[in-house]
PDB file of C-alpha atoms in Angstrom:
ATOM      1  CA  GLY A   1     -20.349 -10.524  27.762  1.00 81.00           C
ATOM      2  CA  ASP A   2     -17.125  -9.938  26.546  1.00 85.00           C
ATOM      3  CA  LEU A   3     -13.916  -7.913  28.393  1.00 84.00           C
ATOM      4  CA  TYR A   4     -11.306  -6.094  26.449  1.00 74.00           C
ATOM      5  CA  ILE A   5      -8.513  -4.839  28.134  1.00 77.00           C
ATOM      6  CA  GLN A   6      -6.541  -1.647  25.908  1.00 74.00           C
ATOM      7  CA  LEU A   7      -2.876  -0.915  27.074  1.00 75.00           C
ATOM      8  CA  GLN A   8      -1.190   1.854  27.858  1.00 77.00           C
ATOM      9  CA  PRO A   9       0.490   3.308  24.359  1.00 73.00           C
ATOM     10  CA  ALA A  10       4.076   1.386  23.796  1.00 67.00           C
ATOM     11  CA  TRP A  11       3.110  -1.488  25.712  1.00 71.00           C
ATOM     12  CA  MET A  12       2.171  -4.611  24.515  1.00 68.00           C
ATOM     13  CA  SER A  13       0.847  -7.921  26.010  1.00 69.00           C
ATOM     14  CA  ASP A  14       4.065 -10.734  26.662  1.00 67.00           C
ATOM     15  CA  TYR A  15       4.076 -13.449  23.956  1.00 62.00           C
ATOM     16  CA  ILE A  16       6.134 -16.652  24.091  1.00 64.00           C
ATOM     17  CA  GLN A  17       6.409 -16.667  20.754  1.00 64.00           C
ATOM     18  CA  GLY A  18       5.242 -15.411  17.669  1.00 60.00           C
ATOM     19  CA  THR A  19       3.836 -11.898  17.110  1.00 61.00           C
ATOM     20  CA  THR A  20       0.657  -9.795  17.136  1.00 64.00           C
ATOM     21  CA  HIS A  21      -1.273  -7.430  14.659  1.00 64.00           C
ATOM     22  CA  GLY A  22      -0.268  -4.082  16.333  1.00 65.00           C
ATOM     23  CA  SER A  23      -2.376  -1.980  18.636  1.00 67.00           C
ATOM     24  CA  ALA A  24      -5.070   0.680  17.894  1.00 67.00           C
ATOM     25  CA  TYR A  25      -2.641   3.465  18.486  1.00 69.00           C
ATOM     26  CA  ASN A  26      -1.909   5.722  15.426  1.00 72.00           C
ATOM     27  CA  TYR A  27       1.991   5.029  15.734  1.00 69.00           C
ATOM     28  CA  ASP A  28       1.161   1.501  15.496  1.00 70.00           C
ATOM     29  CA  THR A  29      -1.434   1.562  12.419  1.00 72.00           C
ATOM     30  CA  HIS A  30       0.416   3.236   9.917  1.00 74.00           C
ATOM     31  CA  ILE A  31       2.170   1.255   7.223  1.00 74.00           C
ATOM     32  CA  PRO A  32       3.398   1.118   3.885  1.00 82.00           C
ATOM     33  CA  MET A  33       1.018   0.172   1.133  1.00 86.00           C
ATOM     34  CA  ILE A  34       3.330  -1.014  -2.133  1.00 89.00           C
ATOM     35  CA  PHE A  35       1.644  -2.019  -5.187  1.00 89.00           C
ATOM     36  CA  PHE A  36       4.654  -3.820  -7.599  1.00 88.00           C
ATOM     37  CA  GLY A  37       4.331  -5.473 -10.841  1.00 87.00           C
ATOM     38  CA  ASN A  38       3.956  -5.434 -14.334  1.00 85.00           C
ATOM     39  CA  HIS A  39       1.598  -2.574 -15.612  1.00 83.00           C
ATOM     40  CA  ILE A  40       1.596  -1.187 -12.245  1.00 88.00           C
ATOM     41  CA  PRO A  41       2.960   2.571 -12.810  1.00 89.00           C
ATOM     42  CA  ALA A  42       5.787   4.185 -10.806  1.00 90.00           C
ATOM     43  CA  GLY A  43       4.846   7.099  -8.480  1.00 88.00           C
ATOM     44  CA  LYS A  44       3.950   7.684  -4.867  1.00 88.00           C
ATOM     45  CA  ASP A  45       0.797   8.887  -2.914  1.00 86.00           C
ATOM     46  CA  TYR A  46       0.863   9.993   0.558  1.00 87.00           C
ATOM     47  CA  SER A  47      -3.082   9.903   1.085  1.00 87.00           C
ATOM     48  CA  GLN A  48      -5.004   8.348   4.012  1.00 87.00           C
ATOM     49  CA  ARG A  49      -5.680   4.766   2.817  1.00 89.00           C
ATOM     50  CA  TYR A  50      -7.387   1.683   4.211  1.00 88.00           C
ATOM     51  CA  ILE A  51      -6.714  -1.822   4.544  1.00 86.00           C
ATOM     52  CA  SER A  52     -10.008  -2.296   3.087  1.00 89.00           C
ATOM     53  CA  ASP A  53      -9.080  -0.721  -0.058  1.00 93.00           C
ATOM     54  CA  ILE A  54      -6.129  -3.356  -0.901  1.00 92.00           C
ATOM     55  CA  ALA A  55      -9.145  -5.760  -2.050  1.00 94.00           C
ATOM     56  CA  ALA A  56     -10.727  -3.532  -4.240  1.00 95.00           C
ATOM     57  CA  THR A  57      -7.405  -2.344  -5.883  1.00 94.00           C
ATOM     58  CA  ILE A  58      -5.866  -5.903  -6.717  1.00 93.00           C
ATOM     59  CA  SER A  59      -9.697  -6.914  -7.610  1.00 95.00           C
ATOM     60  CA  ALA A  60      -9.237  -3.400 -10.212  1.00 93.00           C
ATOM     61  CA  ILE A  61      -5.834  -4.731 -11.539  1.00 92.00           C
ATOM     62  CA  LEU A  62      -6.905  -8.165 -12.040  1.00 92.00           C
ATOM     63  CA  LYS A  63      -9.771  -6.654 -13.544  1.00 92.00           C
ATOM     64  CA  ILE A  64     -12.276  -8.940 -11.433  1.00 96.00           C
ATOM     65  CA  GLN A  65     -15.309  -8.328  -9.286  1.00 96.00           C
ATOM     66  CA  GLU A  66     -14.619  -6.955  -5.707  1.00 95.00           C
ATOM     67  CA  PRO A  67     -15.378  -9.723  -3.127  1.00 94.00           C
ATOM     68  CA  ASN A  68     -18.592  -9.651  -1.360  1.00 93.00           C
ATOM     69  CA  GLY A  69     -18.755  -7.205   1.267  1.00 92.00           C
ATOM     70  CA  CYS A  70     -15.957  -5.012  -0.302  1.00 94.00           C
ATOM     71  CA  ILE A  71     -16.253  -1.367   1.087  1.00 94.00           C
ATOM     72  CA  GLY A  72     -12.706  -0.463   0.041  1.00 94.00           C
ATOM     73  CA  LYS A  73     -11.990   2.113  -3.042  1.00 94.00           C
ATOM     74  CA  PRO A  74      -9.446   1.363  -5.400  1.00 94.00           C
ATOM     75  CA  VAL A  75      -6.003   3.245  -4.942  1.00 92.00           C
ATOM     76  CA  GLU A  76      -6.300   4.859  -8.548  1.00 89.00           C
ATOM     77  CA  GLY A  77      -2.357   5.574  -8.706  1.00 88.00           C
ATOM     78  CA  ALA A  78      -1.761   1.534  -8.836  1.00 87.00           C
ATOM     79  CA  LEU A  79      -4.315   1.514 -11.683  1.00 86.00           C
ATOM     80  CA  LYS A  80      -2.432   1.803 -15.564  1.00 76.00           C
ATOM     81  CA  LYS A  81      -3.686   5.261 -16.954  1.00 65.00           C
TER      82      LYS A  81
END
């Protein structure tokens, strides 16, 4: 079987080089999601989003089919009205 160790909040494993992908705690999982470019309207949206929404949104912007297994929903505010 697998063993998973969850460190206490604000603690990280000691890495000699590189970085991590964060932790499972709320303070480390909230990041800005920014879409910028031609045909993307200016605006702000403070609603909760998921990382899976990125692929869905980019697919909608490019007007292409979403990747297989995509479970995200496009961020409507990033789409031209």
